[in-house]
CSV table of C-alpha atoms and ligand atoms in Angstrom, one decimal:
chain,number,residue,atom,x,y,z
A,3,UNK,CA,1.3,-11.7,-13.5
A,4,UNK,CA,2.5,-8.2,-14.5
A,5,UNK,CA,3.1,-6.3,-17.7
A,6,UNK,CA,6.9,-5.7,-17.3
A,7,UNK,CA,8.5,-8.0,-19.9
A,8,UNK,CA,11.5,-8.0,-22.2
A,9,UNK,CA,10.9,-7.0,-25.8
A,10,UNK,CA,13.5,-6.2,-28.4
A,11,UNK,CA,16.2,-6.6,-25.8
A,12,UNK,CA,14.9,-4.1,-23.3
A,13,UNK,CA,12.6,-4.3,-20.3
A,14,UNK,CA,9.3,-2.7,-21.2
A,15,UNK,CA,6.3,-1.5,-19.2
A,16,UNK,CA,3.5,-2.7,-21.5
A,17,UNK,CA,4.5,-1.3,-24.9
A,18,UNK,CA,7.0,1.3,-23.6
A,19,UNK,CA,10.7,0.6,-23.1
A,20,UNK,CA,12.0,1.7,-19.7
A,21,UNK,CA,15.2,3.0,-21.4
A,22,UNK,CA,13.0,5.3,-23.5
A,23,UNK,CA,11.4,6.7,-20.4
A,24,UNK,CA,14.8,7.0,-18.7
A,25,UNK,CA,16.0,9.1,-21.6
A,26,UNK,CA,13.2,11.5,-21.1
A,27,UNK,CA,12.7,11.5,-17.3
A,28,UNK,CA,16.2,10.7,-16.1
A,29,UNK,CA,16.8,8.2,-13.4
A,30,UNK,CA,15.8,7.3,-10.7
A,31,UNK,CA,12.0,7.1,-11.3
A,32,UNK,CA,9.1,5.0,-10.5
A,33,UNK,CA,7.1,3.5,-13.3
A,34,UNK,CA,3.6,2.0,-13.0
A,35,UNK,CA,1.6,-0.1,-15.4
A,36,UNK,CA,-2.1,0.6,-15.9
A,37,UNK,CA,-2.8,-2.9,-17.4
A,38,UNK,CA,-1.2,-4.5,-14.3
A,39,UNK,CA,-3.3,-2.4,-11.9
A,40,UNK,CA,-6.4,-3.3,-13.8
A,41,UNK,CA,-5.6,-7.0,-13.9
A,42,UNK,CA,-5.0,-7.1,-10.2
A,43,UNK,CA,-8.4,-5.6,-9.6
A,44,UNK,CA,-10.0,-8.1,-12.0
A,45,UNK,CA,-8.3,-11.0,-10.2
A,46,UNK,CA,-9.5,-9.8,-6.8
A,47,UNK,CA,-13.0,-9.3,-8.1
A,48,UNK,CA,-13.2,-12.8,-9.6
A,49,UNK,CA,-11.8,-14.2,-6.3
A,50,UNK,CA,-14.7,-12.6,-4.3
A,51,UNK,CA,-17.5,-13.1,-6.8
A,52,UNK,CA,-20.4,-13.8,-6.7
A,53,UNK,CA,-20.7,-12.5,-3.1
A,54,UNK,CA,-21.7,-8.9,-2.9
A,55,UNK,CA,-18.4,-7.1,-2.1
A,56,UNK,CA,-16.5,-3.8,-2.3
A,57,UNK,CA,-12.8,-3.6,-2.9
A,58,UNK,CA,-11.5,-0.7,-1.0
A,59,UNK,CA,-7.9,-0.2,-2.2
A,60,UNK,CA,-5.5,0.7,0.7
A,61,UNK,CA,-4.4,4.2,-0.5
A,62,UNK,CA,-1.3,4.0,1.8
A,63,UNK,CA,0.3,1.5,-0.6
A,64,UNK,CA,0.4,4.1,-3.4
A,65,UNK,CA,-1.6,7.3,-3.3
A,66,UNK,CA,-0.6,8.8,-6.6
A,67,UNK,CA,-3.7,10.5,-8.1
A,68,UNK,CA,-3.2,8.8,-11.5
A,69,UNK,CA,-3.0,5.4,-9.8
A,70,UNK,CA,-6.0,6.2,-7.7
A,71,UNK,CA,-7.9,7.5,-10.8
A,72,UNK,CA,-7.1,4.3,-12.7
A,73,UNK,CA,-8.5,2.2,-9.8
A,74,UNK,CA,-11.5,4.5,-9.3
A,75,UNK,CA,-12.4,4.1,-12.9
A,76,UNK,CA,-12.2,0.4,-12.5
A,77,UNK,CA,-14.9,0.8,-9.8
A,78,UNK,CA,-12.7,0.4,-6.8
A,79,UNK,CA,-13.2,2.2,-3.5
A,80,UNK,CA,-10.6,3.4,-1.0
A,81,UNK,CA,-9.4,2.4,2.5
A,82,UNK,CA,-7.9,5.6,4.0
A,83,UNK,CA,-6.1,6.4,7.2
A,84,UNK,CA,-5.8,10.2,7.2
A,85,UNK,CA,-7.5,13.3,5.9
A,86,UNK,CA,-4.7,13.5,3.3
A,87,UNK,CA,-5.6,10.1,1.9
A,88,UNK,CA,-9.3,11.0,2.0
A,89,UNK,CA,-8.6,14.1,-0.1
A,90,UNK,CA,-6.5,12.2,-2.5
A,91,UNK,CA,-9.2,9.5,-3.0
A,92,UNK,CA,-11.9,12.1,-3.6
A,93,UNK,CA,-9.6,14.1,-6.0
A,94,UNK,CA,-9.1,10.9,-8.0
A,95,UNK,CA,-12.8,10.3,-8.3
A,96,UNK,CA,-13.5,7.8,-5.6
A,97,UNK,CA,-17.0,8.6,-4.3
A,98,UNK,CA,-17.5,9.0,-0.5
A,99,UNK,CA,-19.8,6.0,-0.3
A,100,UNK,CA,-16.9,3.8,-1.4
A,101,UNK,CA,-14.5,5.1,1.3
A,102,UNK,CA,-13.7,3.4,4.6
A,103,UNK,CA,-11.7,5.2,7.2
A,104,UNK,CA,-9.3,3.1,9.2
A,105,UNK,CA,-6.5,3.9,11.7
A,106,UNK,CA,-5.9,3.9,15.5
A,107,UNK,CA,-5.4,7.6,15.8
A,108,UNK,CA,-8.1,9.4,14.0
A,109,UNK,CA,-8.3,13.0,15.3
A,110,UNK,CA,-11.6,14.8,16.0
A,111,UNK,CA,-10.8,17.2,13.2
A,112,UNK,CA,-10.3,14.3,10.8
A,113,UNK,CA,-13.6,12.7,12.0
A,114,UNK,CA,-15.5,15.9,11.4
A,115,UNK,CA,-14.2,16.2,7.9
A,116,UNK,CA,-14.9,12.5,7.1
A,117,UNK,CA,-18.4,12.7,8.5
A,118,UNK,CA,-19.5,15.6,6.3
A,119,UNK,CA,-17.3,15.5,3.2
A,120,UNK,CA,-18.9,15.4,-0.3
A,121,UNK,CA,-17.5,14.1,-3.6
A,122,UNK,CA,-16.2,17.5,-4.4
A,123,UNK,CA,-14.4,17.8,-1.1
A,124,UNK,CA,-16.9,20.3,0.3
A,125,UNK,CA,-18.2,19.9,3.9
A,126,UNK,CA,-21.9,19.5,3.0
A,127,UNK,CA,-21.8,15.9,1.7
A,128,UNK,CA,-22.8,12.5,2.9
A,129,UNK,CA,-19.4,11.6,4.5
A,130,UNK,CA,-17.6,8.4,4.2
A,131,UNK,CA,-19.4,5.0,4.2
A,132,UNK,CA,-17.7,3.5,7.3
A,133,UNK,CA,-15.4,4.3,10.2
A,134,UNK,CA,-13.4,1.3,11.4
A,135,UNK,CA,-13.2,2.1,15.1
A,136,UNK,CA,-10.2,0.8,16.9
A,137,UNK,CA,-10.9,1.5,20.6
A,138,UNK,CA,-13.6,2.3,23.1
A,139,UNK,CA,-12.1,5.7,23.5
A,140,UNK,CA,-12.3,6.5,19.8
A,141,UNK,CA,-15.9,5.3,19.8
A,142,UNK,CA,-16.8,7.9,22.4
A,143,UNK,CA,-15.0,10.7,20.6
A,144,UNK,CA,-16.6,9.8,17.2
A,145,UNK,CA,-20.1,9.8,18.7
A,146,UNK,CA,-19.5,13.2,20.2
A,147,UNK,CA,-18.2,14.7,17.0
A,148,UNK,CA,-21.0,13.2,15.0
A,149,UNK,CA,-23.6,14.4,17.4
A,150,UNK,CA,-22.2,17.9,17.4
A,151,UNK,CA,-22.6,17.9,13.6
A,152,UNK,CA,-26.1,16.4,13.6
A,153,UNK,CA,-24.8,13.2,12.0
A,154,UNK,CA,-24.6,9.5,12.9
A,155,UNK,CA,-21.3,7.8,12.1
A,156,UNK,CA,-21.6,4.4,10.3
A,157,UNK,CA,-19.1,2.2,12.1
A,158,UNK,CA,-17.6,-1.2,12.4
A,159,UNK,CA,-15.4,-2.2,15.3
A,160,UNK,CA,-12.0,-3.5,14.3
A,161,UNK,CA,-11.5,-6.6,16.4
A,162,UNK,CA,-8.1,-8.0,17.1
A,163,UNK,CA,-8.3,-11.8,16.7
A,164,UNK,CA,-5.0,-12.5,18.3
A,165,UNK,CA,-3.8,-14.5,15.3
A,166,UNK,CA,-0.2,-14.7,14.2
A,167,UNK,CA,-0.2,-13.6,10.6
A,168,UNK,CA,3.3,-15.2,10.2
A,169,UNK,CA,4.6,-12.2,8.4
A,170,UNK,CA,7.4,-9.7,9.3
A,171,UNK,CA,7.0,-8.6,12.9
A,172,UNK,CA,7.1,-5.0,11.7
A,173,UNK,CA,3.9,-5.4,9.6
A,174,UNK,CA,2.0,-7.9,11.7
A,175,UNK,CA,-1.1,-6.3,13.3
A,176,UNK,CA,-3.4,-9.1,14.5
A,177,UNK,CA,-1.7,-10.1,17.8
A,178,UNK,CA,-2.9,-8.9,21.1
A,179,UNK,CA,0.5,-7.2,21.7
A,180,UNK,CA,-0.2,-4.9,18.7
A,181,UNK,CA,-1.8,-1.5,19.1
A,182,UNK,CA,-4.5,-2.3,16.6
A,183,UNK,CA,-8.2,-3.1,17.2
A,184,UNK,CA,-10.3,-4.1,20.1
A,185,UNK,CA,-9.5,-7.4,21.9
A,186,UNK,CA,-12.0,-10.1,20.9
A,187,UNK,CA,-13.1,-10.6,24.5
A,188,UNK,CA,-14.0,-6.9,24.8
A,189,UNK,CA,-15.8,-6.7,21.5
A,190,UNK,CA,-19.4,-7.5,22.8
A,191,UNK,CA,-19.1,-4.8,25.5
A,192,UNK,CA,-17.9,-2.2,23.0
A,193,UNK,CA,-20.7,-3.1,20.6
A,194,UNK,CA,-23.2,-2.8,23.4
A,195,UNK,CA,-21.9,0.7,24.2
A,196,UNK,CA,-22.0,1.6,20.5
A,197,UNK,CA,-25.7,0.7,20.4
A,198,UNK,CA,-26.3,3.3,23.2
A,199,UNK,CA,-24.4,6.2,21.6
A,200,UNK,CA,-26.5,8.8,19.8
A,201,UNK,CA,-23.8,9.6,17.2
A,202,UNK,CA,-23.1,6.0,16.2
A,203,UNK,CA,-24.8,3.6,13.8
A,204,UNK,CA,-23.3,0.1,13.8
A,205,UNK,CA,-23.0,-1.3,10.3
A,206,UNK,CA,-20.6,-4.2,10.6
A,207,UNK,CA,-17.4,-5.8,11.9
A,208,UNK,CA,-13.8,-5.4,10.8
A,209,UNK,CA,-10.6,-7.3,11.0
A,210,UNK,CA,-7.1,-6.8,9.5
A,211,UNK,CA,-4.3,-9.1,10.7
A,212,UNK,CA,-1.2,-7.9,8.8
A,213,UNK,CA,0.5,-7.4,5.5
A,214,UNK,CA,2.5,-9.6,3.1
A,215,UNK,CA,0.7,-12.6,4.4
A,216,UNK,CA,1.9,-15.7,2.5
A,217,UNK,CA,-0.2,-18.5,4.1
A,218,UNK,CA,-3.9,-18.9,4.3
A,219,UNK,CA,-4.0,-20.4,7.7
A,220,UNK,CA,-4.0,-17.1,9.6
A,221,UNK,CA,-6.8,-15.8,7.5
A,222,UNK,CA,-8.8,-18.9,8.0
A,223,UNK,CA,-8.3,-18.6,11.8
A,224,UNK,CA,-9.2,-14.9,11.9
A,225,UNK,CA,-12.2,-15.1,9.6
A,226,UNK,CA,-13.6,-18.0,11.5
A,227,UNK,CA,-13.4,-16.0,14.7
A,228,UNK,CA,-15.1,-13.1,12.9
A,229,UNK,CA,-17.9,-15.3,11.7
A,230,UNK,CA,-18.5,-16.5,15.3
A,231,UNK,CA,-18.5,-13.0,16.6
A,232,UNK,CA,-20.9,-11.9,13.8
A,233,UNK,CA,-23.4,-14.6,14.9
A,234,UNK,CA,-23.0,-13.6,18.5
A,235,UNK,CA,-23.4,-9.9,17.8
A,236,UNK,CA,-26.5,-10.5,15.7
A,237,UNK,CA,-27.9,-12.6,18.5
A,238,UNK,CA,-27.4,-9.6,20.7
A,239,UNK,CA,-29.5,-7.5,18.3
A,240,UNK,CA,-26.8,-5.7,16.4
A,241,UNK,CA,-27.2,-5.1,12.7
A,242,UNK,CA,-24.1,-6.6,11.2
A,243,UNK,CA,-24.6,-6.1,7.5
A,244,UNK,CA,-21.0,-5.6,6.4
A,245,UNK,CA,-17.9,-7.6,7.1
A,246,UNK,CA,-14.6,-5.9,6.4
A,247,UNK,CA,-11.8,-8.4,6.1
A,248,UNK,CA,-8.9,-6.0,5.8
A,249,UNK,CA,-6.1,-6.5,3.3
A,250,UNK,CA,-2.7,-8.1,3.6
A,251,UNK,CA,-2.5,-10.8,1.0
A,252,UNK,CA,1.1,-11.3,0.0
A,253,UNK,CA,2.7,-10.9,-3.4
A,254,UNK,CA,5.7,-12.7,-5.0
A,255,UNK,CA,8.8,-10.5,-4.3
A,256,UNK,CA,11.3,-13.2,-5.2
A,257,UNK,CA,10.7,-15.1,-8.3
A,258,UNK,CA,12.8,-18.0,-7.1
A,259,UNK,CA,10.6,-18.5,-4.0
A,260,UNK,CA,7.3,-20.4,-3.8
A,261,UNK,CA,4.5,-18.2,-4.9
A,262,UNK,CA,2.1,-16.9,-2.2
A,263,UNK,CA,-1.5,-18.1,-2.2
A,264,UNK,CA,-3.6,-17.1,-5.2
A,265,UNK,CA,-6.4,-14.6,-4.7
A,266,UNK,CA,-8.8,-17.3,-5.8
A,267,UNK,CA,-7.8,-19.5,-2.8
A,268,UNK,CA,-8.1,-16.5,-0.5
A,269,UNK,CA,-11.6,-16.0,-1.9
A,270,UNK,CA,-12.3,-19.7,-1.1
A,271,UNK,CA,-11.3,-19.1,2.5
A,272,UNK,CA,-13.6,-16.2,2.7
A,273,UNK,CA,-16.5,-18.2,1.2
A,274,UNK,CA,-15.8,-21.0,3.7
A,275,UNK,CA,-15.7,-18.8,6.8
A,276,UNK,CA,-18.0,-15.8,6.3
A,277,UNK,CA,-19.7,-16.8,3.1
A,278,UNK,CA,-23.0,-17.9,4.6
A,279,UNK,CA,-23.6,-14.8,6.7
A,280,UNK,CA,-25.5,-12.8,4.1
A,281,UNK,CA,-23.3,-9.8,4.6
A,282,UNK,CA,-21.7,-7.3,2.2
A,283,UNK,CA,-17.9,-8.0,2.1
A,284,UNK,CA,-15.3,-5.4,2.1
A,285,UNK,CA,-11.6,-6.1,1.5
A,286,UNK,CA,-8.7,-3.6,1.7
A,287,UNK,CA,-5.9,-4.8,-0.5
A,288,UNK,CA,-3.0,-2.5,-1.1
A,289,UNK,CA,0.1,-4.4,-2.0
A,290,UNK,CA,-1.8,-7.0,-4.1
A,291,UNK,CA,-3.1,-4.3,-6.4
A,292,UNK,CA,-0.1,-2.0,-6.6
A,293,UNK,CA,3.0,-3.9,-5.6
A,294,UNK,CA,3.8,-5.7,-8.9
A,295,UNK,CA,2.3,-2.9,-10.9
A,296,UNK,CA,5.4,-0.8,-10.4
A,297,UNK,CA,9.2,-0.8,-10.8
A,298,UNK,CA,11.9,1.6,-9.6
A,299,UNK,CA,14.4,2.3,-12.4
A,300,UNK,CA,17.9,3.4,-11.5
A,301,UNK,CA,21.3,3.8,-13.1
A,302,UNK,CA,24.6,2.5,-12.0
A,303,UNK,CA,26.9,5.4,-11.0
A,304,UNK,CA,30.0,3.3,-10.2
A,305,UNK,CA,31.0,-0.3,-10.2
A,306,UNK,CA,33.3,-0.1,-7.3
A,307,UNK,CA,35.9,-2.8,-6.7
A,308,UNK,CA,36.0,-3.2,-2.9
A,309,UNK,CA,38.1,-5.7,-0.9
A,310,UNK,CA,36.7,-9.1,-1.9
A,311,UNK,CA,33.5,-7.7,-3.1
A,312,UNK,CA,32.0,-5.5,-5.8
A,313,UNK,CA,29.7,-2.6,-5.0
A,314,UNK,CA,27.2,-1.4,-7.6
A,315,UNK,CA,26.6,2.2,-6.5
A,316,UNK,CA,23.3,3.2,-8.0
A,317,UNK,CA,21.5,6.5,-8.2
A,318,UNK,CA,18.4,5.3,-6.2
A,319,UNK,CA,18.8,5.2,-2.5
A,320,UNK,CA,17.0,4.2,0.8
A,321,UNK,CA,15.2,7.5,0.7
A,322,UNK,CA,13.5,6.5,-2.5
A,323,UNK,CA,12.8,2.9,-1.6
A,324,UNK,CA,13.2,2.3,2.1
A,325,UNK,CA,11.8,-1.3,2.3
A,326,UNK,CA,15.2,-3.1,2.1
A,327,UNK,CA,16.8,-0.8,4.7
A,328,UNK,CA,13.7,-0.8,7.0
A,329,UNK,CA,12.5,-4.4,6.8
A,330,UNK,CA,15.5,-6.2,5.1
A,331,UNK,CA,12.9,-6.7,2.3
A,332,UNK,CA,14.0,-8.4,-0.9
A,333,UNK,CA,13.3,-6.8,-4.3
A,334,UNK,CA,14.3,-8.6,-7.5
A,335,UNK,CA,16.7,-6.6,-9.5
A,336,UNK,CA,16.9,-6.8,-13.2
A,337,UNK,CA,19.1,-5.1,-15.8
A,338,UNK,CA,16.9,-3.1,-18.2
A,339,UNK,CA,19.0,-4.3,-21.2
A,340,UNK,CA,18.1,-8.0,-21.5
A,341,UNK,CA,21.1,-10.0,-20.5
A,342,UNK,CA,22.3,-12.9,-22.6
A,343,UNK,CA,21.1,-16.0,-20.7
A,344,UNK,CA,24.6,-17.4,-21.0
A,345,UNK,CA,26.3,-14.3,-19.6
A,346,UNK,CA,28.2,-14.9,-16.4
A,347,UNK,CA,26.7,-13.7,-13.1
A,348,UNK,CA,28.7,-12.0,-10.3
A,349,UNK,CA,27.7,-11.4,-6.7
A,350,UNK,CA,27.4,-7.7,-6.0
A,351,UNK,CA,26.3,-5.4,-3.2
A,352,UNK,CA,23.8,-3.0,-4.7
A,353,UNK,CA,23.9,0.2,-2.7
A,354,UNK,CA,22.7,3.8,-2.9
A,355,UNK,CA,24.6,7.1,-2.4
A,356,UNK,CA,23.2,8.0,1.0
A,357,UNK,CA,25.7,8.3,3.8
A,358,UNK,CA,24.6,5.3,5.9
A,359,UNK,CA,25.5,1.6,5.6
A,360,UNK,CA,21.8,0.8,5.8
A,361,UNK,CA,21.5,2.3,2.3
A,362,UNK,CA,21.9,-1.2,0.9
A,363,UNK,CA,19.4,-2.7,-1.5
A,364,UNK,CA,21.0,-6.2,-1.8
A,365,UNK,CA,24.0,-8.1,-0.6
A,366,UNK,CA,25.9,-10.6,-2.7
A,367,UNK,CA,23.2,-10.5,-5.3
A,368,UNK,CA,24.0,-12.5,-8.5
A,369,UNK,CA,23.7,-10.1,-11.4
A,370,UNK,CA,25.2,-10.0,-14.9
A,371,UNK,CA,28.2,-7.8,-15.1
A,372,UNK,CA,27.0,-4.2,-15.0
A,373,UNK,CA,28.9,-1.0,-15.7
A,374,UNK,CA,28.5,2.7,-14.9
A,375,UNK,CA,25.5,4.0,-16.9
A,376,UNK,CA,23.6,0.7,-17.1
A,377,UNK,CA,20.0,0.8,-16.1
A,378,UNK,CA,18.5,-1.6,-13.5
A,379,UNK,CA,14.9,-2.1,-12.4
A,380,UNK,CA,13.8,-2.9,-8.8
A,381,UNK,CA,10.7,-5.1,-9.2
A,382,UNK,CA,7.6,-5.1,-7.0
A,383,UNK,CA,8.1,-1.5,-6.1
A,384,UNK,CA,4.6,-0.2,-6.8
A,385,UNK,CA,3.4,-0.5,-3.2
A,386,UNK,CA,5.1,1.1,-0.2
A,387,UNK,CA,7.7,2.6,-2.5
A,388,UNK,CA,7.1,6.2,-3.5
A,389,UNK,CA,4.7,6.8,-0.6
A,390,UNK,CA,7.4,6.0,1.9
A,391,UNK,CA,10.1,8.1,0.3
A,392,UNK,CA,11.8,11.0,1.9
A,393,UNK,CA,14.2,13.8,1.0
A,394,UNK,CA,16.9,12.5,3.3
A,395,UNK,CA,20.3,13.8,2.2
A,396,UNK,CA,18.4,16.6,0.4
A,397,UNK,CA,17.6,14.2,-2.4
A,398,UNK,CA,14.5,15.4,-4.4
A,399,UNK,CA,11.5,13.0,-4.4
A,400,UNK,CA,11.8,11.0,-7.6
A,401,UNK,CA,9.3,11.3,-10.4
A,402,UNK,CA,6.5,8.8,-11.0
A,403,UNK,CA,5.5,7.7,-14.5
A,404,UNK,CA,2.3,5.9,-15.5
A,405,UNK,CA,2.3,3.7,-18.7
A,406,UNK,CA,-0.9,2.7,-20.5
A,407,UNK,CA,-0.3,0.7,-23.7
A,408,UNK,CA,2.2,2.6,-25.8
A,409,UNK,CA,1.7,5.9,-23.9
A,410,UNK,CA,3.4,7.2,-20.8
A,411,UNK,CA,3.0,10.3,-18.7
A,412,UNK,CA,4.9,11.8,-15.8
A,413,UNK,CA,2.2,11.7,-13.1
A,414,UNK,CA,4.4,13.4,-10.5
A,415,UNK,CA,7.3,15.5,-11.6
A,416,UNK,CA,10.7,15.7,-9.9
A,417,UNK,CA,10.7,18.9,-7.9
A,418,UNK,CA,13.4,21.5,-8.8
A,419,UNK,CA,16.0,22.4,-6.1
A,420,UNK,CA,14.4,25.9,-6.0
A,421,UNK,CA,11.0,24.3,-5.1
A,422,UNK,CA,12.7,22.3,-2.4
A,423,UNK,CA,14.5,25.3,-0.9
A,424,UNK,CA,11.5,27.6,-1.0
A,425,UNK,CA,9.6,25.4,1.4
A,426,UNK,CA,11.9,26.5,4.2
A,427,UNK,CA,12.0,30.0,5.8
A,428,UNK,CA,14.9,31.9,7.3
A,429,UNK,CA,13.3,33.9,10.1
A,430,UNK,CA,13.7,37.7,10.2
A,431,UNK,CA,16.2,37.7,13.0
A,432,UNK,CA,18.6,35.7,10.9
A,433,UNK,CA,18.3,37.9,7.8
A,434,UNK,CA,21.5,39.7,7.1
B,12,LLP,N1,-6.0,-2.3,5.8
B,12,LLP,C1,-5.3,-1.9,6.9
B,12,LLP,C2,-6.1,-1.6,8.1
B,12,LLP,C3,-3.9,-1.8,7.0
B,12,LLP,O1,-3.3,-1.4,8.0
B,12,LLP,C4,-3.2,-2.2,5.8
B,12,LLP,C5,-1.7,-2.1,5.7
B,12,LLP,C6,-3.9,-2.6,4.7
B,12,LLP,C7,-5.3,-2.6,4.7
B,12,LLP,C8,-3.3,-2.9,3.4
B,12,LLP,O2,-2.4,-4.0,3.5
B,12,LLP,P1,-1.8,-4.7,2.2
B,12,LLP,O3,-2.9,-5.3,1.4
B,12,LLP,O4,-1.1,-3.6,1.4
B,12,LLP,O5,-0.8,-5.7,2.7
B,12,LLP,N2,5.1,-0.5,4.7
B,12,LLP,C9,5.0,-1.9,4.8
B,12,LLP,C10,3.5,-2.4,4.8
B,12,LLP,C11,2.7,-1.7,5.9
B,12,LLP,C12,1.2,-2.2,5.8
B,12,LLP,C13,0.4,-1.4,6.7
B,12,LLP,N3,-1.0,-1.6,6.7
B,12,LLP,C14,5.8,-2.6,3.7
B,12,LLP,O6,6.4,-1.9,3.0
B,12,LLP,O7,5.8,-3.8,3.6
């Protein structure tokens, strides 16, 4: 459920009409709903309760500081994969003890920062609460860095359960052919090594099998394996007090499709599989929290009559929302002006202005007749939207707006062309 609904003939984010925002901000722009973000946190919390747990929101899904601050104030922690995300999480008020550091390629510099950072970003703090280590090689490096700083790094090992998450190949991570995690069979040896290393403190085990997962079976299989591993590791003398189950629960992108499993049912799988292990649970949802809390609003530039088809050329493009071009992902598209339910639909190709055929949001999509100047909203664009944007074709990054009740605020402004150009340098030898 989200808070984007039609009121008085216009699509609203909570109490604010998207056409009102468009008049102020100009299209294209992203718009996020505070109430929807909060609701998704509540739903996740209810799904996991009463087990002791920490929701570490995957910052990669949407790292805008206002979004992060909204979540931080709701008590949510952060799952980060880079120093940049670490600094964003702290700047938004997420305390270091609620931050877990994931990723296959943590550099030694990033490790040093994460081991010592404080809530104010200064290097004399407690450091993050957990490193999810993805290889034996990373484990050695982390121990060395921690030792050189007089610290011990709290770690889990991310294990790869070789489970097919049955999602898009591009975003599946739990198969043995993926680059992620330590193969299950090697896990006991890596834990044994971890127990020997002076810079390492084992705190738990971690798994993440992929993203936009729409069936519970893969979770059940992976978490069952994790429970078995936890028992075996404990029998070997390791202190496994935390179980990090990753993220990945899917969201409805297409209203006409069957809805993905509810967080409550995901919670039931967790209870069934790892619920009796007396461990603190960590989950890392990104899309579930932010996906349906955001829309991308765009205007029609031209309604172009092609040969046998109509193109709606809109002012958003693949550089603003890359998911359709990159993964052939579906986003529902809705006119901002509420259409008459009896209005005829026509199949149109919705495309952006970028000079590539890939810059196509939808093919033969049935939409009411739209004309130049009309506003449309791409739904479910709050996760992996703005964060994956680029300035391809020298198109400025588009603004982000946060709505709360009847208020809205630009939480990242559109840069000016001057600001864009000033980032480049023409070297002395080219100055004329
Ligand atoms: N934890 C780890 C270790 C991850 O790699 C990810 C996502 C998450 C948590 C959060 O997953 P979520 O709950 O958001 O599904 N750009 C792609 C998605 C890539 C996901 C990468 N990892 C897309 O637009 O669909």
